[in-house]
PDB file of C-alpha atoms in Angstrom:
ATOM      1  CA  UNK P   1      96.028  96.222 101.079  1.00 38.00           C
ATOM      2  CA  UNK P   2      99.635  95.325 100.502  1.00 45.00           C
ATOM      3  CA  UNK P   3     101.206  91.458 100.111  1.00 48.00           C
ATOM      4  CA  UNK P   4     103.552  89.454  99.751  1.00 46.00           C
ATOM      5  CA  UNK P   5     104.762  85.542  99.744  1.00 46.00           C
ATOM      6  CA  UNK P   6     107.801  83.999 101.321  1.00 49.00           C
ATOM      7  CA  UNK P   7     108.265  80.878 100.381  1.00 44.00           C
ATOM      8  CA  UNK P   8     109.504  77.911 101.864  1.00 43.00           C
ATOM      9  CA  UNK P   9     109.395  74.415  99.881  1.00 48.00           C
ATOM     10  CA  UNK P  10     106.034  73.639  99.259  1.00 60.00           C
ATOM     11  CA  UNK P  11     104.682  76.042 102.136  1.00 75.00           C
ATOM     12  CA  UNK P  12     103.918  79.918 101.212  1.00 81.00           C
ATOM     13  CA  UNK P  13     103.306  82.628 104.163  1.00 89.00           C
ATOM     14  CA  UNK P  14     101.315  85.276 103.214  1.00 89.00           C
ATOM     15  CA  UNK P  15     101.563  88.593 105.098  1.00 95.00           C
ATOM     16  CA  UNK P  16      99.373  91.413 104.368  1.00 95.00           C
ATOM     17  CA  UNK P  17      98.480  94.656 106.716  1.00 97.00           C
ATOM     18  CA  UNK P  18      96.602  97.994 105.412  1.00 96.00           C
ATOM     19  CA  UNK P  19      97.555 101.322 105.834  1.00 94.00           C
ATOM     20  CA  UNK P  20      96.072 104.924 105.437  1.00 91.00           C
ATOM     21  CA  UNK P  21      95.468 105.985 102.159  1.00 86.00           C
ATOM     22  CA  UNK P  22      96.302 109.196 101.521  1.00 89.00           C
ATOM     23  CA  UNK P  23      99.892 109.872 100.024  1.00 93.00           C
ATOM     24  CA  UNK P  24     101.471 106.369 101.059  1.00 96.00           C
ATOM     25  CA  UNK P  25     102.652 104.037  98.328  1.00 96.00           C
ATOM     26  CA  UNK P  26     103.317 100.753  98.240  1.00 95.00           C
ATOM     27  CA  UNK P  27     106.894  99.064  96.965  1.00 96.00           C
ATOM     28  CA  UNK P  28     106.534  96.606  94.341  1.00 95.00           C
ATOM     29  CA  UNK P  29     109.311  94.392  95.675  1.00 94.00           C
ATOM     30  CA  UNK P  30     109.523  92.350  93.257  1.00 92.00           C
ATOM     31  CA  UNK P  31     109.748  94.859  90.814  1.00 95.00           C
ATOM     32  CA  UNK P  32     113.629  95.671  89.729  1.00 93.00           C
ATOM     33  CA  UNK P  33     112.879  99.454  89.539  1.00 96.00           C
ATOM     34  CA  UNK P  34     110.979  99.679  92.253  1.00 96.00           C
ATOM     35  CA  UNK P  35     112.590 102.497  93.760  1.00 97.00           C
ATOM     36  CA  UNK P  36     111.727 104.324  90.064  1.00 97.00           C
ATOM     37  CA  UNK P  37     108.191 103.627  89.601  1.00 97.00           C
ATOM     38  CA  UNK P  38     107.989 105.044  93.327  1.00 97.00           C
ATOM     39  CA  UNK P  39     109.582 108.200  92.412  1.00 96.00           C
ATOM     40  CA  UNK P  40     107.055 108.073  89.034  1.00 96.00           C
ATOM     41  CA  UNK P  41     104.460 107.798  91.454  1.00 95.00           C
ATOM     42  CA  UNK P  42     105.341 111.345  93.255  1.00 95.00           C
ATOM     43  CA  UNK P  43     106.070 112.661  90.053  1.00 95.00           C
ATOM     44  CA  UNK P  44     102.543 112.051  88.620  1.00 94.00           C
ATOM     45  CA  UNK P  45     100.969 113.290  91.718  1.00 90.00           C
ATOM     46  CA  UNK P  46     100.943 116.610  89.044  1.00 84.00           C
ATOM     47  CA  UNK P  47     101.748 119.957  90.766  1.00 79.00           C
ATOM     48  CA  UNK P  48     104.881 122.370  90.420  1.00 78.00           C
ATOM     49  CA  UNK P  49     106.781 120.867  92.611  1.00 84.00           C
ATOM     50  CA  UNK P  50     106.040 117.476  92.284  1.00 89.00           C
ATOM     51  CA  UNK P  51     108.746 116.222  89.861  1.00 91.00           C
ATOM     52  CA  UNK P  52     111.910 117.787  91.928  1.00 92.00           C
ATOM     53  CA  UNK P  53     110.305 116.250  95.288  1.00 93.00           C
ATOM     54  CA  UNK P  54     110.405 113.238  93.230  1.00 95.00           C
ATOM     55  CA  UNK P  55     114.370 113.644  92.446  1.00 95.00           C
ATOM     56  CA  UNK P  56     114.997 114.965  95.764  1.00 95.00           C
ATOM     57  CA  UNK P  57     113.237 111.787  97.398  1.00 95.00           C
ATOM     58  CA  UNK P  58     114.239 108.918  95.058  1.00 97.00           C
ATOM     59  CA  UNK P  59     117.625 108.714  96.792  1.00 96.00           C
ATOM     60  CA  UNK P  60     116.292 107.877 100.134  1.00 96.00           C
ATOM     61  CA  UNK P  61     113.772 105.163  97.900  1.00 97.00           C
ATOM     62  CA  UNK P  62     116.488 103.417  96.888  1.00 97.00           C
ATOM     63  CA  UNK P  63     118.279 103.005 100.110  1.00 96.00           C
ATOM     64  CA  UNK P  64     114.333 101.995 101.223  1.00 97.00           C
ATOM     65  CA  UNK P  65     114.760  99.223  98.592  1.00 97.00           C
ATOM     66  CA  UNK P  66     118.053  97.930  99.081  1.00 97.00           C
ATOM     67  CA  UNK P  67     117.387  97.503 102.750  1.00 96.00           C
ATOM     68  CA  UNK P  68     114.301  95.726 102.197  1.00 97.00           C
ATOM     69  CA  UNK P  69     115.875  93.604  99.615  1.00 96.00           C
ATOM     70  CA  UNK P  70     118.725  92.589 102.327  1.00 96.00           C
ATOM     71  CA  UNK P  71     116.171  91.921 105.051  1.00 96.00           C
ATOM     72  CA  UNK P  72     113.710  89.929 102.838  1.00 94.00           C
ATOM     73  CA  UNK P  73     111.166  92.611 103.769  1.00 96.00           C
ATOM     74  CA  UNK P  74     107.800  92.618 102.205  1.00 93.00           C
ATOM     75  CA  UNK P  75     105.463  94.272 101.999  1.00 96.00           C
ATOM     76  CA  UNK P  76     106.986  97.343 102.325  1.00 97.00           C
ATOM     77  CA  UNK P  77     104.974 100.874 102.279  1.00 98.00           C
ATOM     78  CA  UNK P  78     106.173 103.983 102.850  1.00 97.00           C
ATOM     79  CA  UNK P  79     104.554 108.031 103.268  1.00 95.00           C
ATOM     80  CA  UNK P  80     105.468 110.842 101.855  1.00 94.00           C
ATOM     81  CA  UNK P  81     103.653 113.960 102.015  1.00 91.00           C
ATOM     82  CA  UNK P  82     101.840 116.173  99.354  1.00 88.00           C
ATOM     83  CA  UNK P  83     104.495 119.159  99.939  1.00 86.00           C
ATOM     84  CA  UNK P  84     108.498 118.304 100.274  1.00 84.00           C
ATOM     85  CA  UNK P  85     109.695 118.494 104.257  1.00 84.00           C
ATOM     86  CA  UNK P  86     112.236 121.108 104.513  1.00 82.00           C
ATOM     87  CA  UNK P  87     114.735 118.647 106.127  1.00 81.00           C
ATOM     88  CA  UNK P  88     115.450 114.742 105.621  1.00 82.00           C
ATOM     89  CA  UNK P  89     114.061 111.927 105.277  1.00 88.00           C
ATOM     90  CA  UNK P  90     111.849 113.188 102.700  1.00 92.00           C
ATOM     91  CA  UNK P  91     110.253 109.908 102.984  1.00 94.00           C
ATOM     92  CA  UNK P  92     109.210 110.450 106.970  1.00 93.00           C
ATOM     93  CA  UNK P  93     107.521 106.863 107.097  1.00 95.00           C
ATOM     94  CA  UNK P  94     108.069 103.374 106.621  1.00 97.00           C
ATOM     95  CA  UNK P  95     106.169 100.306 107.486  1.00 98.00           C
ATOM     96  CA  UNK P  96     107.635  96.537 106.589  1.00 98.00           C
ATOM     97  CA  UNK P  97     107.288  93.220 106.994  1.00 98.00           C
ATOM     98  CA  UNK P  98     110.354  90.628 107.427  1.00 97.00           C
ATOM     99  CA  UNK P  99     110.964  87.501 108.578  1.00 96.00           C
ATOM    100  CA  UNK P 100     113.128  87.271 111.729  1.00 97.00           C
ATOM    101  CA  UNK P 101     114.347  83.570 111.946  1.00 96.00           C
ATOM    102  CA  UNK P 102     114.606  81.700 115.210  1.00 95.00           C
ATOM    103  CA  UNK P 103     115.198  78.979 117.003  1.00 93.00           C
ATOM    104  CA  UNK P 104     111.629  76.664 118.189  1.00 89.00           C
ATOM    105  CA  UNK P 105     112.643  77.976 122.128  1.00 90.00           C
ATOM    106  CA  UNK P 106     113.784  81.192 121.318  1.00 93.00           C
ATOM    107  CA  UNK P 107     110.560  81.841 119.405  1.00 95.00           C
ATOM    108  CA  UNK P 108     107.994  82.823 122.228  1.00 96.00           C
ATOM    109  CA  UNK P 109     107.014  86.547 122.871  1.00 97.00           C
ATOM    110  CA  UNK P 110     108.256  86.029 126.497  1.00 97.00           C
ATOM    111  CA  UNK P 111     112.036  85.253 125.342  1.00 96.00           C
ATOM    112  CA  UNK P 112     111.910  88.204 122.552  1.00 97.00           C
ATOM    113  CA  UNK P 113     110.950  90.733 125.725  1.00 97.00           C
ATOM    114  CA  UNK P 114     113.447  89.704 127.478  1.00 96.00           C
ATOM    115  CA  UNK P 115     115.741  90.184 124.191  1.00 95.00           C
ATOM    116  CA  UNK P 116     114.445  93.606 123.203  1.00 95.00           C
ATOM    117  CA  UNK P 117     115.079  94.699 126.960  1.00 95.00           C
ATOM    118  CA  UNK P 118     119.017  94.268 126.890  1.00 93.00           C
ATOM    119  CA  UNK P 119     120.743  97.144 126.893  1.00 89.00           C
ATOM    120  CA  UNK P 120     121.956  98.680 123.473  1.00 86.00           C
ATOM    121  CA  UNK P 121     124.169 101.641 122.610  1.00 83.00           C
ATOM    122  CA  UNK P 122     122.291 103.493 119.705  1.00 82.00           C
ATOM    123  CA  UNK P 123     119.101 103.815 122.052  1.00 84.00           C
ATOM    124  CA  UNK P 124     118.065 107.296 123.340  1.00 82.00           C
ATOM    125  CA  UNK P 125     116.642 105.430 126.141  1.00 87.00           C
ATOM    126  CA  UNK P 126     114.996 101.985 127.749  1.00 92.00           C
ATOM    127  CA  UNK P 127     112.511 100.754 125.194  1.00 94.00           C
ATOM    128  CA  UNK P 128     108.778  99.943 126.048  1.00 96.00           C
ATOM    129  CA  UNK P 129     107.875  96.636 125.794  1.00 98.00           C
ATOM    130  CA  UNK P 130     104.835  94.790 126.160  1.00 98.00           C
ATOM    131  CA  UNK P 131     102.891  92.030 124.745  1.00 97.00           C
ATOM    132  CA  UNK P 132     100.133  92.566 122.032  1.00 97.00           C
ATOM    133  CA  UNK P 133      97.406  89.789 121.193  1.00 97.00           C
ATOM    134  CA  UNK P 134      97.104  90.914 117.354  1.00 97.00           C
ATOM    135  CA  UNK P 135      95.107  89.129 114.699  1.00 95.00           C
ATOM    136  CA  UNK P 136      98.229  87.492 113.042  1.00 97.00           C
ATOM    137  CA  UNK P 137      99.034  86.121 116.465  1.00 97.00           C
ATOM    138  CA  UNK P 138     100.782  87.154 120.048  1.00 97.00           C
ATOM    139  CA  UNK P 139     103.216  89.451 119.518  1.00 98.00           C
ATOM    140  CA  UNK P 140     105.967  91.268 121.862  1.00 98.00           C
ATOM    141  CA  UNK P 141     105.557  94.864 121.144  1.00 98.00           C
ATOM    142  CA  UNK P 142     108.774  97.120 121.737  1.00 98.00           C
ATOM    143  CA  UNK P 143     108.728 100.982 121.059  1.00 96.00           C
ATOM    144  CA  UNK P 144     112.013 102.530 120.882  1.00 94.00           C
ATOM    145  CA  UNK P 145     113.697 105.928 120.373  1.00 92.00           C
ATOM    146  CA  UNK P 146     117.020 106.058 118.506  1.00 89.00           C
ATOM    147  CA  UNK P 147     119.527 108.660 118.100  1.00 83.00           C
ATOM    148  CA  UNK P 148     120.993 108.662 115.009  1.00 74.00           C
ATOM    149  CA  UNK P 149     124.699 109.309 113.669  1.00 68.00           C
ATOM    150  CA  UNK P 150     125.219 112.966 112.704  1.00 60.00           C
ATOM    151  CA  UNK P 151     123.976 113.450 109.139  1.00 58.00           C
ATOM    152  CA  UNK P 152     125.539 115.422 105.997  1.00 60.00           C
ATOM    153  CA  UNK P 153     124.605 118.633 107.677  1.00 56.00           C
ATOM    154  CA  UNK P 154     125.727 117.609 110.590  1.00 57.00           C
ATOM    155  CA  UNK P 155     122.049 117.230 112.507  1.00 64.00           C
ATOM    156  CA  UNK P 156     121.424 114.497 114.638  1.00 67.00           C
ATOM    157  CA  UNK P 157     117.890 113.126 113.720  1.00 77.00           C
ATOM    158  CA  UNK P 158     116.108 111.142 116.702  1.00 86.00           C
ATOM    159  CA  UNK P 159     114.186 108.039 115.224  1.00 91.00           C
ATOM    160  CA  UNK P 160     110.872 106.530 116.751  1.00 93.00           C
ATOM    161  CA  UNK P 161     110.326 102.817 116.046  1.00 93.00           C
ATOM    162  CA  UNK P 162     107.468 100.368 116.953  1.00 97.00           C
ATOM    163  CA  UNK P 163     108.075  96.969 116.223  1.00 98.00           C
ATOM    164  CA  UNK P 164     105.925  93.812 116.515  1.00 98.00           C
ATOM    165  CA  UNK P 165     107.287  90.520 116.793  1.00 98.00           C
ATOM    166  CA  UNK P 166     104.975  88.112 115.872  1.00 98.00           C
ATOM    167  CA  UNK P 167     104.589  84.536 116.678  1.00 97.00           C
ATOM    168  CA  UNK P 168     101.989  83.352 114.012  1.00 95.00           C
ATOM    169  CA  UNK P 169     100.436  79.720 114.878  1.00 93.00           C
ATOM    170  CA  UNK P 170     101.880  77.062 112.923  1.00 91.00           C
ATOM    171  CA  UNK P 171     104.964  79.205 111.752  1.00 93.00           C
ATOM    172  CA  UNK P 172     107.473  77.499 113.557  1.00 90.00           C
ATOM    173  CA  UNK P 173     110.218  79.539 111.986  1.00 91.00           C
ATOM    174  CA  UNK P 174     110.847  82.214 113.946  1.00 95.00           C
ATOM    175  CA  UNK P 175     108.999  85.781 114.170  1.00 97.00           C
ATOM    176  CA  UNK P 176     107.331  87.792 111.369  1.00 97.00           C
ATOM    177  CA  UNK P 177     108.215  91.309 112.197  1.00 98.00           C
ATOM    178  CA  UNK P 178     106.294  94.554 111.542  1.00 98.00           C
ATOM    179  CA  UNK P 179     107.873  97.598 111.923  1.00 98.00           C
ATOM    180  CA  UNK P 180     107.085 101.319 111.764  1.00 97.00           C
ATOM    181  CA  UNK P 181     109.540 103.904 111.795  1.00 95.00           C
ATOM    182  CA  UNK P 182     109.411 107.771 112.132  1.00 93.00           C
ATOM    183  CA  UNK P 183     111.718 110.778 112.243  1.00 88.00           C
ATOM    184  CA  UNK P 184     110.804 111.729 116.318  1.00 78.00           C
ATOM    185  CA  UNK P 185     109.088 114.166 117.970  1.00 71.00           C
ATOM    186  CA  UNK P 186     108.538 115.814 113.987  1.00 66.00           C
ATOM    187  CA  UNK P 187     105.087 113.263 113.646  1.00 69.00           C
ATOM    188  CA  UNK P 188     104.871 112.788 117.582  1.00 68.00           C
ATOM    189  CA  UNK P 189     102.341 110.496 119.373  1.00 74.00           C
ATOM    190  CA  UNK P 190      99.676 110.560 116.818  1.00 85.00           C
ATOM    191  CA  UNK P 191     102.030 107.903 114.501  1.00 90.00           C
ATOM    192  CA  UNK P 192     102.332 105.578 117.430  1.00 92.00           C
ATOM    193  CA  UNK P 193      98.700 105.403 117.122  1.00 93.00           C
ATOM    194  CA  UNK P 194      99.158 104.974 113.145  1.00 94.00           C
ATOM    195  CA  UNK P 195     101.403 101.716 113.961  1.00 96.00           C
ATOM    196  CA  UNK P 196      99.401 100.256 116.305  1.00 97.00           C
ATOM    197  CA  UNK P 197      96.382 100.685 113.546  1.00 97.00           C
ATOM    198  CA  UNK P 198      98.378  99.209 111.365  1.00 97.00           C
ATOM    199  CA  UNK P 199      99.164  96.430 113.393  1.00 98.00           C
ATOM    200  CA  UNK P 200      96.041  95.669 114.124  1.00 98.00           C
ATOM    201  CA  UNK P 201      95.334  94.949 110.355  1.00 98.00           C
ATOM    202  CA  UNK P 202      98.201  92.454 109.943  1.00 98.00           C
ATOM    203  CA  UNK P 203      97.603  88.817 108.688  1.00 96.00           C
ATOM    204  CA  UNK P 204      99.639  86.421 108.302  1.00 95.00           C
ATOM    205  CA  UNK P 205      98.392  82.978 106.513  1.00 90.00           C
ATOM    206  CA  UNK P 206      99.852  79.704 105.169  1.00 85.00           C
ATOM    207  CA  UNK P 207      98.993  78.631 101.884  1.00 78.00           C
ATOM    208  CA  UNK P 208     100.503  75.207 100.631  1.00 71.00           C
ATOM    209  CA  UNK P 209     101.702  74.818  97.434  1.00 66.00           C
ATOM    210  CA  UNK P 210     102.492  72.210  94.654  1.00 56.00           C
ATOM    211  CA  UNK P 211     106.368  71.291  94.691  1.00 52.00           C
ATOM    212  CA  UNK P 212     108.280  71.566  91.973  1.00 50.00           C
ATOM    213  CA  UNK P 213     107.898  68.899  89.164  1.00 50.00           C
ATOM    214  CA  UNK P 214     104.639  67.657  90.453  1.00 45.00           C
ATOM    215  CA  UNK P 215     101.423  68.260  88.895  1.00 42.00           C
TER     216      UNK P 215
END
């Protein structure tokens, strides 16, 4: 089960989803060296190749962190396997949760499809939208496939997202996003199926608290 608390004055949202087991870890973001107790993580999985995967991999960690840290993403989990890939990412998987703020009339699932169907250059072609009844609340669902900017070798790595854009009840500041991204067609259909698992698990609940300098 992974957390985490966004405050807002005296109101705290608290989103939590689950995810498989089996070689994914979970970001401490509020850790400071969170992208180094990751790496440790790999490292201690024991094994002769374990400590340069976790070199190799703590590169793409960081830029994992810092992107979370800009988005105000949390929690954050991510997959990497028991052997290195022979190719980047190294870190094939992430799944996030960030708040996306809008206005009260732009915050309906109806006017996000009709956002996430605009045309936009990066895409590899028309997303696949559709709406989602999840347990956090309705949500507009919107799979996309990205082609990316040549990398250091050159490659041009095809990216699979599937967002969820989440109205929970009462929020009333926006959408809570969940997204799950993949290097595409390397994990194929069987992580769409992941995403909408882990989707399914998402919760999203409002706890108040006591403001500051009362009792």
């Amino acid at each position: 089960m992974t957390d985490a608390r966004n405050q807002v004055g005296a109101t705290t949202w608290v989103a939590a989803f689950e995810h498989p087991e089996e070689f994914w870890l979970q970001l401490d973001m509020g850790a400071a060296d969170v992208a180094e107790q990751a790496a440790q993580a790999i490292a201690d999985r024991g094994g002769e190749l374990s400590q340069d995967y976790a070199e190799a991999v703590y590169p793409e960690l960081q830029v994992i962190r810092d992107g979370a840290l800009e988005r105000d993403a949390s929690p954050v989990a991510v997959y990497v396997p028991p052997e290195p890939l022979t190719s980047r990412p190294l870190v094939p998987v992430t799944a996030f949760v960030a708040p996306l703020p809008a206005t009260a009339e732009q915050s309906t699932v109806a006017a996000m499809a009709e956002l996430a169907a605009r045309p936009q250059p990066y895409r590899y072609r028309d997303p696949l939208i559709s709406t989602v009844d999840l347990p956090a609340g309705p949500a507009c669902r919107v799979h996309e496939l990205v082609l990316n900017e040549p990398g250091e070798d050159g490659r041009r790595v095809m990216t699979e997202y599937v967002s969820y854009y989440v109205v929970p009840p009462g929020y009333g500041k926006g959408f809570v996003e969940l997204t799950v991204t993949w290097p595409s067609p390397t994990l194929g259909a069987a992580m769409e199926e992941t995403a909408d698992e882990i989707a399914a698990t998402l919760t999203i609940s409002r706890q108040e608290t006591a403001a500051e300098g009362t009792s």
